[in-house]
mmCIF file of C-alpha atoms in Angstrom:
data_model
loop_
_atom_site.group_PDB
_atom_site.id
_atom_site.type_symbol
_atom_site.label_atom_id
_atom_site.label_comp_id
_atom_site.label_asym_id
_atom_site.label_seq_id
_atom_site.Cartn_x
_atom_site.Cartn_y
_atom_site.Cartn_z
ATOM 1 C CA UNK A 1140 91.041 109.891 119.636
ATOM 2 C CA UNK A 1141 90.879 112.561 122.580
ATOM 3 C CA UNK A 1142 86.676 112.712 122.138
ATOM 4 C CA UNK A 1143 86.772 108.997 122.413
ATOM 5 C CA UNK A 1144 88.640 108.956 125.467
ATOM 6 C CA UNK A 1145 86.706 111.837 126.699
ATOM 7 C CA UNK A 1146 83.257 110.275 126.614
ATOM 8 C CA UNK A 1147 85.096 106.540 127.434
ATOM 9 C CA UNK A 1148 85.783 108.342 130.911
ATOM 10 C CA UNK A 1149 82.736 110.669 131.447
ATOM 11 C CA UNK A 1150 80.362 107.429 130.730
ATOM 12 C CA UNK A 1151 78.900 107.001 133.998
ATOM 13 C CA UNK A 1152 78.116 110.351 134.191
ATOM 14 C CA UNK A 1153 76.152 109.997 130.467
ATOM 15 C CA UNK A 1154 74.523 107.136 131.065
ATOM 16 C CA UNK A 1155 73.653 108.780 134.954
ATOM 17 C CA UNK A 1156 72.217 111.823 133.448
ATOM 18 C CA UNK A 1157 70.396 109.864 130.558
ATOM 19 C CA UNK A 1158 68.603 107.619 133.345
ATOM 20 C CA UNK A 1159 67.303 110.214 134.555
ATOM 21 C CA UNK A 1160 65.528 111.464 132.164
ATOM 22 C CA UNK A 1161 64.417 107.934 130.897
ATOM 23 C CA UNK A 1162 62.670 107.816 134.497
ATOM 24 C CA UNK A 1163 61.196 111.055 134.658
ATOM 25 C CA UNK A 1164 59.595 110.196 131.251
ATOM 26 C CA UNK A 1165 58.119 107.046 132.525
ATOM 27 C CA UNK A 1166 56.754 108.456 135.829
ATOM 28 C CA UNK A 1167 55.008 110.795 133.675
ATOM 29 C CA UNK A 1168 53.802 107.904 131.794
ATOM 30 C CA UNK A 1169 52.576 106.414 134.752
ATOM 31 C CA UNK A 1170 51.084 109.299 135.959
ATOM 32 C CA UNK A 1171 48.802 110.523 133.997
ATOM 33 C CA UNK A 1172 47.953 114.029 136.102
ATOM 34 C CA UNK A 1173 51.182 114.921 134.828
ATOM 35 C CA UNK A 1174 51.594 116.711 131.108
ATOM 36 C CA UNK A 1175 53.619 113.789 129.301
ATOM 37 C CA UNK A 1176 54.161 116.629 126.309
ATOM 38 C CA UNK A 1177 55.400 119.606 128.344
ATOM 39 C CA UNK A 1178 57.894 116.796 130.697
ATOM 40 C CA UNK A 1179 59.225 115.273 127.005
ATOM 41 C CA UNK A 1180 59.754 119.193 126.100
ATOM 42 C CA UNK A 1181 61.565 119.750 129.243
ATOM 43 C CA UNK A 1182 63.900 116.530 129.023
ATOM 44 C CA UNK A 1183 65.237 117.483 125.176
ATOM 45 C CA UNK A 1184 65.985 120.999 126.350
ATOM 46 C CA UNK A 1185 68.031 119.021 128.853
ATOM 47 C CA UNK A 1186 69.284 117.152 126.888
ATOM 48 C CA UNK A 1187 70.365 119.629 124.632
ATOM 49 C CA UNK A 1188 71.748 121.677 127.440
ATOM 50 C CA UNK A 1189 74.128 118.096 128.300
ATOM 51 C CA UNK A 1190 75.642 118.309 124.988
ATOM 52 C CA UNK A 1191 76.435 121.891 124.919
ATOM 53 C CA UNK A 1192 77.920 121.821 128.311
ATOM 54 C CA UNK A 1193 79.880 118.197 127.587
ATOM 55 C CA UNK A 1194 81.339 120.148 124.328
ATOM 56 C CA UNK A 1195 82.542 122.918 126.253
ATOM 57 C CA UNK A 1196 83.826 120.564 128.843
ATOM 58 C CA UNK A 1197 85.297 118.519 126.398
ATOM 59 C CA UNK A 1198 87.454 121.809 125.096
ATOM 60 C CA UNK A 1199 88.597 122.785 128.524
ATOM 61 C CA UNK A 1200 89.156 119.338 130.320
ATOM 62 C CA UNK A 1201 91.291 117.896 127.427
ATOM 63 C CA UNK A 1202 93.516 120.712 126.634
ATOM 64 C CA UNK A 1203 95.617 119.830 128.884
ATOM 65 C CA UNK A 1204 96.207 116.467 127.980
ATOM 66 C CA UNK A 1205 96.457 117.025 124.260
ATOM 67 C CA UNK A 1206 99.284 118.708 125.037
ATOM 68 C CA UNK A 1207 100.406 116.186 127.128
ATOM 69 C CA UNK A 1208 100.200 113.624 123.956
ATOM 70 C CA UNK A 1209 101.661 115.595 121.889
ATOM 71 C CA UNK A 1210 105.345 115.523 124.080
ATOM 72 C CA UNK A 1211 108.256 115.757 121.934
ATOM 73 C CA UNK A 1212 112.181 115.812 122.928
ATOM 74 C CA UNK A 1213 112.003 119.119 124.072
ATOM 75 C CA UNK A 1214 110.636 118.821 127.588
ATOM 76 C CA UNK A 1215 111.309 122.237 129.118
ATOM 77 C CA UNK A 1216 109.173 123.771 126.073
ATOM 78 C CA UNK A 1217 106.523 121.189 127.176
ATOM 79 C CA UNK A 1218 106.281 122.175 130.622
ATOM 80 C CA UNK A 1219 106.283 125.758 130.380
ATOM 81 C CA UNK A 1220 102.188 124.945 129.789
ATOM 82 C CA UNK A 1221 100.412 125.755 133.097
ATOM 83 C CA UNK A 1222 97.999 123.398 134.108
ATOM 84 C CA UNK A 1223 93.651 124.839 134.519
ATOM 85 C CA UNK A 1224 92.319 122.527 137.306
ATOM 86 C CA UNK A 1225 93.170 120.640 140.895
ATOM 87 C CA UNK A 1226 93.836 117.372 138.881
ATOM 88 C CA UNK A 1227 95.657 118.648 136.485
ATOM 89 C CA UNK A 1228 98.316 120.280 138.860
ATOM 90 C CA UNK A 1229 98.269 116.725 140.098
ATOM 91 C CA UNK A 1230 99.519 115.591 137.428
ATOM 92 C CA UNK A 1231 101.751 118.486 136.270
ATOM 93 C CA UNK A 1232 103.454 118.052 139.738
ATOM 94 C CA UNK A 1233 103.952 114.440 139.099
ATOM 95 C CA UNK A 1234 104.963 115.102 136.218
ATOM 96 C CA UNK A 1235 107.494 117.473 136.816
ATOM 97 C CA UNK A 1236 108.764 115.846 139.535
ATOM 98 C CA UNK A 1237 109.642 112.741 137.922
ATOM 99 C CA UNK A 1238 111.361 114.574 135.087
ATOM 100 C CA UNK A 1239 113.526 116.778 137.044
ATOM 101 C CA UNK A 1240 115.047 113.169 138.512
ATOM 102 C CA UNK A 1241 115.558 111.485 135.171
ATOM 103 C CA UNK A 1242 117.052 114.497 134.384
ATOM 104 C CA UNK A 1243 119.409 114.946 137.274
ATOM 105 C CA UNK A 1244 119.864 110.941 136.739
ATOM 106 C CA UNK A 1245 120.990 111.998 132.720
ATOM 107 C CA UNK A 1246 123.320 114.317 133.984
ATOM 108 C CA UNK A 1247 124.683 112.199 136.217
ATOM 109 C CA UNK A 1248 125.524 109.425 133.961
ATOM 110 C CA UNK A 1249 126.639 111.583 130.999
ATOM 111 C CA UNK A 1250 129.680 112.716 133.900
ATOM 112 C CA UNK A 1251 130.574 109.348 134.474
ATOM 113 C CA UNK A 1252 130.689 108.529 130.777
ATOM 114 C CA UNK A 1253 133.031 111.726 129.995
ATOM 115 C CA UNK A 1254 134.731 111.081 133.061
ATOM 116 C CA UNK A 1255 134.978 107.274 131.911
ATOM 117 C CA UNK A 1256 136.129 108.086 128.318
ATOM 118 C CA UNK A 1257 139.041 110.725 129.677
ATOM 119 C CA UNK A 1258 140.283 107.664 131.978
ATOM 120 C CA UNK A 1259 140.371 105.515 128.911
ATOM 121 C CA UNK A 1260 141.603 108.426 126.903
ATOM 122 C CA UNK A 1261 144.366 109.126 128.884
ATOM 123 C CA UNK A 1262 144.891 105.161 129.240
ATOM 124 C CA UNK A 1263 145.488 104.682 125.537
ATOM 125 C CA UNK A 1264 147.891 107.384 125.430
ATOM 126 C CA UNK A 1265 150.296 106.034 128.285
ATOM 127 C CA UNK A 1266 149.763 102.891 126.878
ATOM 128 C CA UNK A 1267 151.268 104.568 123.264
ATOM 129 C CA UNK A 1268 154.663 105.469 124.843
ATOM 130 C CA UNK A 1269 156.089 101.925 125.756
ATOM 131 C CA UNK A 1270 154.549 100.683 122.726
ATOM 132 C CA UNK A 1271 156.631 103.023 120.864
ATOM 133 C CA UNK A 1272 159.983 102.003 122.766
ATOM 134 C CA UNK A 1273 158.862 98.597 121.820
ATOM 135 C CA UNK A 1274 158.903 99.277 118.534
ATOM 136 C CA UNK A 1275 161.930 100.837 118.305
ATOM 137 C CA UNK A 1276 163.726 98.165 120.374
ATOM 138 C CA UNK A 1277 162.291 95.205 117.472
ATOM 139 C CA UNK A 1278 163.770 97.356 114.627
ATOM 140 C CA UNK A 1279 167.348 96.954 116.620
ATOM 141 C CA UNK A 1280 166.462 92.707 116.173
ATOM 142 C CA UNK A 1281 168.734 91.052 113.741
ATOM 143 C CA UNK A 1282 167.144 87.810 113.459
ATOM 144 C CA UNK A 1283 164.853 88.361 110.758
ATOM 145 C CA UNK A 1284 161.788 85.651 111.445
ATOM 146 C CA UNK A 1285 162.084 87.093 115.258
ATOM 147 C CA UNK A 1286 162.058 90.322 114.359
ATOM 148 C CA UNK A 1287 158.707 89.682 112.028
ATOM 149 C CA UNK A 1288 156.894 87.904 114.336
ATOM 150 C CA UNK A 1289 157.345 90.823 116.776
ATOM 151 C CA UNK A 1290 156.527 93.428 114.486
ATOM 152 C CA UNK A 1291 153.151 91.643 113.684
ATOM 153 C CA UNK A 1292 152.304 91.184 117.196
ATOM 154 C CA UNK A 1293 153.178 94.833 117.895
ATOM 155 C CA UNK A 1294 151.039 95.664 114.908
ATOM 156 C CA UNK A 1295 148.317 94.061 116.290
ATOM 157 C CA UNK A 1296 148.454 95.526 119.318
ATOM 158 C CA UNK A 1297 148.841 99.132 117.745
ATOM 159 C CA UNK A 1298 145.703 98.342 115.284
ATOM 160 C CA UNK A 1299 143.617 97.431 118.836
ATOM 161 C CA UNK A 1300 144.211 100.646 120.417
ATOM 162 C CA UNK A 1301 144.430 102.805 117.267
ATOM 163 C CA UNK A 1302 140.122 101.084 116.816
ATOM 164 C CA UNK A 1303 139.479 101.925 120.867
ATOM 165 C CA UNK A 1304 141.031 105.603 120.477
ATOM 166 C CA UNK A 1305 138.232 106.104 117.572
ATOM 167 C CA UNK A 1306 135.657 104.590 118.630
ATOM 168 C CA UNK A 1307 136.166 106.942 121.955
ATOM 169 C CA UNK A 1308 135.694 109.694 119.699
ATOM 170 C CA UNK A 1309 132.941 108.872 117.229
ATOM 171 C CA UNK A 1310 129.751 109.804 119.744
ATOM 172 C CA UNK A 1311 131.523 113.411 119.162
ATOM 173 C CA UNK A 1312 132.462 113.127 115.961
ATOM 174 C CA UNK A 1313 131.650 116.137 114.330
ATOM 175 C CA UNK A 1314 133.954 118.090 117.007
ATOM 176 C CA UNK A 1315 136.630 116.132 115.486
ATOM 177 C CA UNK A 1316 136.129 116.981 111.859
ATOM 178 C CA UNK A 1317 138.419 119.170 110.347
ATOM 179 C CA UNK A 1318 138.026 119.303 106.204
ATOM 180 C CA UNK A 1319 141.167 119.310 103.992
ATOM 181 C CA UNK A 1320 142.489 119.038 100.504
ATOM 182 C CA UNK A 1321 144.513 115.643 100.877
ATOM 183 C CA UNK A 1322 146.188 113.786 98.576
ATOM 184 C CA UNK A 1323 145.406 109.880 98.650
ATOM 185 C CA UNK A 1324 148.817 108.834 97.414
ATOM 186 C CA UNK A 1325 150.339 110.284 100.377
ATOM 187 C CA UNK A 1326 147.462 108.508 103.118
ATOM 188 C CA UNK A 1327 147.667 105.593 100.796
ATOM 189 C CA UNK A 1328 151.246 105.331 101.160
ATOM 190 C CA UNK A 1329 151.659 105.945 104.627
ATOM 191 C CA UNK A 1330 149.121 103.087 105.833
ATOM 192 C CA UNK A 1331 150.365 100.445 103.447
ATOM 193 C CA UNK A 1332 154.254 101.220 105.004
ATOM 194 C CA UNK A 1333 153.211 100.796 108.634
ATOM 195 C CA UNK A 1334 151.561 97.260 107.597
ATOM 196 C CA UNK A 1335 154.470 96.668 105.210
ATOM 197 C CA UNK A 1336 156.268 93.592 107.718
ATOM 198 C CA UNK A 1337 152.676 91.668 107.878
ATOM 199 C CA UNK A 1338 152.380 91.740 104.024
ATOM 200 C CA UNK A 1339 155.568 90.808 103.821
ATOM 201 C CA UNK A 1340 155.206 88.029 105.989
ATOM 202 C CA UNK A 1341 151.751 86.691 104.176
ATOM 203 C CA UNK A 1342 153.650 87.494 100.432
ATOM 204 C CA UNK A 1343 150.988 90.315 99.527
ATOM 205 C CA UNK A 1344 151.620 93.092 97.604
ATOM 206 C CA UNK A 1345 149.993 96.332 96.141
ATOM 207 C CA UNK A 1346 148.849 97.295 93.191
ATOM 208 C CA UNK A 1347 148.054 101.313 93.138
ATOM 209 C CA UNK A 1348 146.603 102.739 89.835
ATOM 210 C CA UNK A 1349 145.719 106.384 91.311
ATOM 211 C CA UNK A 1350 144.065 108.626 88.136
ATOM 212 C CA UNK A 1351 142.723 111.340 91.005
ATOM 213 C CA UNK A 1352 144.511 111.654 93.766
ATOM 214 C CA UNK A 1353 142.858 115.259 95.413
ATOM 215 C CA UNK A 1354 139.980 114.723 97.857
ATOM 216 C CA UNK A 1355 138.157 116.886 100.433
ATOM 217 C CA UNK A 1356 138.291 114.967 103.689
ATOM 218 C CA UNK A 1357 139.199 114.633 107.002
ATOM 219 C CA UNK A 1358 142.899 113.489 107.332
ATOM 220 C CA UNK A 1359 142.581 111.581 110.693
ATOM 221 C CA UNK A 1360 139.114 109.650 109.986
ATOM 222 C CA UNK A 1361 139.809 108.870 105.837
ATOM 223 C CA UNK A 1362 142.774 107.530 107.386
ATOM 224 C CA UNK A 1363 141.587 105.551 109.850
ATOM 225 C CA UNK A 1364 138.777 104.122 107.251
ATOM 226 C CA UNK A 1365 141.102 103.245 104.583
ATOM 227 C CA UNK A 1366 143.225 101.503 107.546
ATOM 228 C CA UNK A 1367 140.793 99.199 108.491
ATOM 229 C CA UNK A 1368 140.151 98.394 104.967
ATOM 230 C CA UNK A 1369 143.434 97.425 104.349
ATOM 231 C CA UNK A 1370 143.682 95.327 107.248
ATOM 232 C CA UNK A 1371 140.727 93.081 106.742
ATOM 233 C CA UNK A 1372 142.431 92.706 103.170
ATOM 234 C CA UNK A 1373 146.023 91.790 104.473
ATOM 235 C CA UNK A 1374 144.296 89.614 106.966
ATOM 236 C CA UNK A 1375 142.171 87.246 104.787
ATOM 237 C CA UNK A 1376 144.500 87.374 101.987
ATOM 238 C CA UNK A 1377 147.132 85.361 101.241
ATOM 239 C CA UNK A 1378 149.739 85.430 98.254
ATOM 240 C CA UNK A 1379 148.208 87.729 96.355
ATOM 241 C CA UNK A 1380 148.316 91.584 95.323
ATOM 242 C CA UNK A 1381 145.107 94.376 96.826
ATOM 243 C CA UNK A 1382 144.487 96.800 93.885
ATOM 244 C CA UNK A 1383 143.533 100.116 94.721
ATOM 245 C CA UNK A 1384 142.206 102.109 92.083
ATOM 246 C CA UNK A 1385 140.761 105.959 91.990
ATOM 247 C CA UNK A 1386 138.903 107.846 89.514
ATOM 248 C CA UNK A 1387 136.343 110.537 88.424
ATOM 249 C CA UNK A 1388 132.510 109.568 88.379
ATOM 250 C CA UNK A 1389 129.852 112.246 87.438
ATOM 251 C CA UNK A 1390 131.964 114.903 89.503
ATOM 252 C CA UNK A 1391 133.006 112.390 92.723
ATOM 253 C CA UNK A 1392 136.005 111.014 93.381
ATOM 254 C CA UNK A 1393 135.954 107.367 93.407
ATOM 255 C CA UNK A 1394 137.993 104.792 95.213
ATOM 256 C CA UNK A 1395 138.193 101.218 95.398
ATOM 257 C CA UNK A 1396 140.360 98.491 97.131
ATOM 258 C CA UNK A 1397 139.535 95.335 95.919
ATOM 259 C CA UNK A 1398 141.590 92.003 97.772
ATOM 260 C CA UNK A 1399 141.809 88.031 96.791
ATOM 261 C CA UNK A 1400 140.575 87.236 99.939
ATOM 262 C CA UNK A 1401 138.064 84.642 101.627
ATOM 263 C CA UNK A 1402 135.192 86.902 100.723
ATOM 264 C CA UNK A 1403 132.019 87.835 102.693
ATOM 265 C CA UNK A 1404 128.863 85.354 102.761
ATOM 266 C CA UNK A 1405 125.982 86.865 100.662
ATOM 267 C CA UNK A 1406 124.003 86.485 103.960
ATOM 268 C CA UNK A 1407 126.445 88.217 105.987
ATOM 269 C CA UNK A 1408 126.787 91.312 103.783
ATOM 270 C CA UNK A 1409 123.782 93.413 105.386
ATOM 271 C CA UNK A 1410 124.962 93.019 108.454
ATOM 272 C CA UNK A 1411 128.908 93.620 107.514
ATOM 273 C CA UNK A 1412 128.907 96.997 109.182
ATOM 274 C CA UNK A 1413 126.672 96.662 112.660
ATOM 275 C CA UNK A 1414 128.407 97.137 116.042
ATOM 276 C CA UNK A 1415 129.850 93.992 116.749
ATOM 277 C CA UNK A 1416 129.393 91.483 114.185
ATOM 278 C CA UNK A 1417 131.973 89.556 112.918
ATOM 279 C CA UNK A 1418 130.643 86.382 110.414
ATOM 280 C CA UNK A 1419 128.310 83.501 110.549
ATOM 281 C CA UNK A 1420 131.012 81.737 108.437
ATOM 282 C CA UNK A 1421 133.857 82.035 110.390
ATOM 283 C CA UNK A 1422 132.253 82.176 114.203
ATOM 284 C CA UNK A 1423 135.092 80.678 115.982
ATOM 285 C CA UNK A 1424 137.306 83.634 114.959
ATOM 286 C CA UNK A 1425 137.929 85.316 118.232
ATOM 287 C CA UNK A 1426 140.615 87.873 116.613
ATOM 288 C CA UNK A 1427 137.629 89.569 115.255
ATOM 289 C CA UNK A 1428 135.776 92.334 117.399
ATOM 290 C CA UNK A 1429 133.139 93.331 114.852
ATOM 291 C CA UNK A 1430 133.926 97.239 115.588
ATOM 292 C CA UNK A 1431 136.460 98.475 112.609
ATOM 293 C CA UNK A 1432 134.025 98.193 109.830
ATOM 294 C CA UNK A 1433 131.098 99.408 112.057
ATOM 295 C CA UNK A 1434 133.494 102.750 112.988
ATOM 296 C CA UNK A 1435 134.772 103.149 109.229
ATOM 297 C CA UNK A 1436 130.563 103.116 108.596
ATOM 298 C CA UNK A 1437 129.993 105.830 111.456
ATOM 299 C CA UNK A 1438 133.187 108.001 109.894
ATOM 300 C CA UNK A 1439 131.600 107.845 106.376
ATOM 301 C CA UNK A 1440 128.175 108.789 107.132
ATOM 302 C CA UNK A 1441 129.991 112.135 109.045
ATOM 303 C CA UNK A 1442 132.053 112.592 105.878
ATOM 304 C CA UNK A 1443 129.200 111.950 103.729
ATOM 305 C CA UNK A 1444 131.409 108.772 102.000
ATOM 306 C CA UNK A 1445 129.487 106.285 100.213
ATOM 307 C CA UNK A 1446 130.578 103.029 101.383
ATOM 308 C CA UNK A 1447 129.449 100.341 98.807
ATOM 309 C CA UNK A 1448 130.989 96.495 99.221
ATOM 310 C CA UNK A 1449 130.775 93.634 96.595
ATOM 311 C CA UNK A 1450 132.520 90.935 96.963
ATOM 312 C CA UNK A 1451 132.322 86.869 95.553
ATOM 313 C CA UNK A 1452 132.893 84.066 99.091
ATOM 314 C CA UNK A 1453 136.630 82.747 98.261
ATOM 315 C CA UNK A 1454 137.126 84.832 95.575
ATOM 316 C CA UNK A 1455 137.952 88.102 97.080
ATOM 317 C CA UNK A 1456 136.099 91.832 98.359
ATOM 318 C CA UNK A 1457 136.064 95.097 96.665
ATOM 319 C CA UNK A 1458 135.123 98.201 99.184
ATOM 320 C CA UNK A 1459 133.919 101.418 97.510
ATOM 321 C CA UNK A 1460 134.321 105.030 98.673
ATOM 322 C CA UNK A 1461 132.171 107.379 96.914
ATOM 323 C CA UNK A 1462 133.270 110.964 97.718
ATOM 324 C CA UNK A 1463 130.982 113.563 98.168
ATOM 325 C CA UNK A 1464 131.147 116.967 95.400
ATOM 326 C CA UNK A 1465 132.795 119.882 96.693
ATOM 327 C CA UNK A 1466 129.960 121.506 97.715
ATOM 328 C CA UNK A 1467 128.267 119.171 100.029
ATOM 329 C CA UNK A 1468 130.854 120.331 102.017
ATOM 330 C CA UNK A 1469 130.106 123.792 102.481
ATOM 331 C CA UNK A 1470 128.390 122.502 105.955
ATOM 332 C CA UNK A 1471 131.100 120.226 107.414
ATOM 333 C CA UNK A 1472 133.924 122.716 106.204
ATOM 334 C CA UNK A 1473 132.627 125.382 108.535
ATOM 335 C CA UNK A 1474 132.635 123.240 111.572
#
């Protein structure tokens, strides 16, 4: 490929030297005082000279730009190669120039995205403190259908900011690893109590059939995965009972939560967990943000979860998680 381009951009110069020799052949043709044998010996020794020096040329002229084809990520490695000629500084100026401002630019914007992720940070955590007083003032309600209503409205609001707080964090999510014995009775517990009033409220109930209930994992994200899970099956389900089941499988821990829900369109279900899609079926649902299945894919992959989905349209959804063996977590443990 570099030869190619090599003799693509030193044509004129070929075809230059090449005419001459084609002419000084056919003036000796002309002229017949003049040795034609002795001028055709002359012209291959030049000829043979062009090639030697062209290869040699070739070697020195294109180093430079080999290298320069041959950029990966690492640009300061790159540039540490000095450049052998006037054009070549040229470039390596140019060069260099126009990477130390994309750089500076880089910098620049990764500031005002940290400095943009504490503001929204710090935002969701004000936010947090009335929206605990808020709760506590509906639990003082009497009035039962009131008091529901607000509870699922709070719930709503506290699932919103609960999705925002993670996805905040997942760009840096192995800093916010920390690996764990846990028991899933306890996380399963816990979630299924704080959505207890809106299950209530839609008459669904759980079934939990827990044969292992140990798992290596990350407390905050498992939870946060299951959660979403959970409320994608309380919110398309109706008058019905989610069964959550765990058990052993060739030395992995497995667990499924399987709903009577609406289902998922077979031609929805490859795209079920990319940023921001919600369904094809249902469009004109604007609760949706197409983010908590796309985050509870991003938390897996870091946890090395299996995340496997099958599910029948009106029938109902069962989601998968596939736990890694103890020791592919020799890595993450350590972090």
């Amino acid at each position: 490929m570099m030869l190619k381009a090599f003799l693509k951009e030193r044509r004129s110069w070929i075809l230059f030297f090449l005419s001459l020799q084609v002419l000084i052949l056919f003036v000796a043709f002309l002229d017949t005082t003049i040795p034609f044998a002795s001028l055709f010996y002359i012209v291959l020794l030049s000829i043979l000279c062009m090639v030697v020096f062209l290869f040699f040329r070739y070697r020195k002229e294109t180093a430079y730009y080999q290298r320069l084809s041959e950029w990966d990520e690492n640009i300061d490695h790159q540039m540490r190669i000095a450049p052998s000629s006037p054009f070549e500084q040229l470039v390596h100026h140019a060069t260099s120039e126009q990477i130390a401002r994309y750089r500076q630019l880089a910098a620049d914007q990764q500031v005002a995205l940290e400095e943009e992720k504490d503001e929204l940070l710090a935002w969701i955590h004000e936010v947090k403190t009335p929206l605990t007083a808020m709760h506590l003032m509906i639990d003082r309600i009497t009035e039962q259908p009131l008091q529901s209503n607000l509870t699922y409205e709070w719930l709503r609001i506290h699932l919103l900011l609960d999705a925002q707080l993670h996805q905040s964090r997942i760009r840096h999510i192995e800093n916010d690893l920390y690996i764990e014995k846990l028991d899933l009775q306890s996380i399963l517990t816990k979630e299924i109590k704080a959505l207890q009033s809106w299950c209530m409220q839609k008459g669904i109930g759980f079934d939990l059939a827990l044969e292992e209930r140990d798992v290596l994992s990350d407390t905050k994200w498992l939870s946060f995965m299951i959660r979403q899970v959970l409320t994608n099956a309380v919110k398309y389900s109706r008058s019905s009972d989610i069964v959550i089941k765990s058990s052993r499988m060739e030395e992995r821990i497995v667990l499924t939560i399987t709903d009577q829900g609406r289902g998922i369109s077979p031609r929805d279900m490859p795209r079920i967990f990319d940023k921001g899609f919600t369904s094809t079926r249902h469009h004109n649902d604007t609760a949706s943000t197409g983010m908590g299945l796309y985050l509870t894919k991003k938390g897996a992959d870091a946890l090395q979860i299996t995340i496997k989905v099958n599910s029948t349209l009106d029938l109902g959804t069962t989601f998968i998680f596939v736990f890694p063996k103890k020791n592919d977590f020799v890595h993450l443990a350590s972090m």
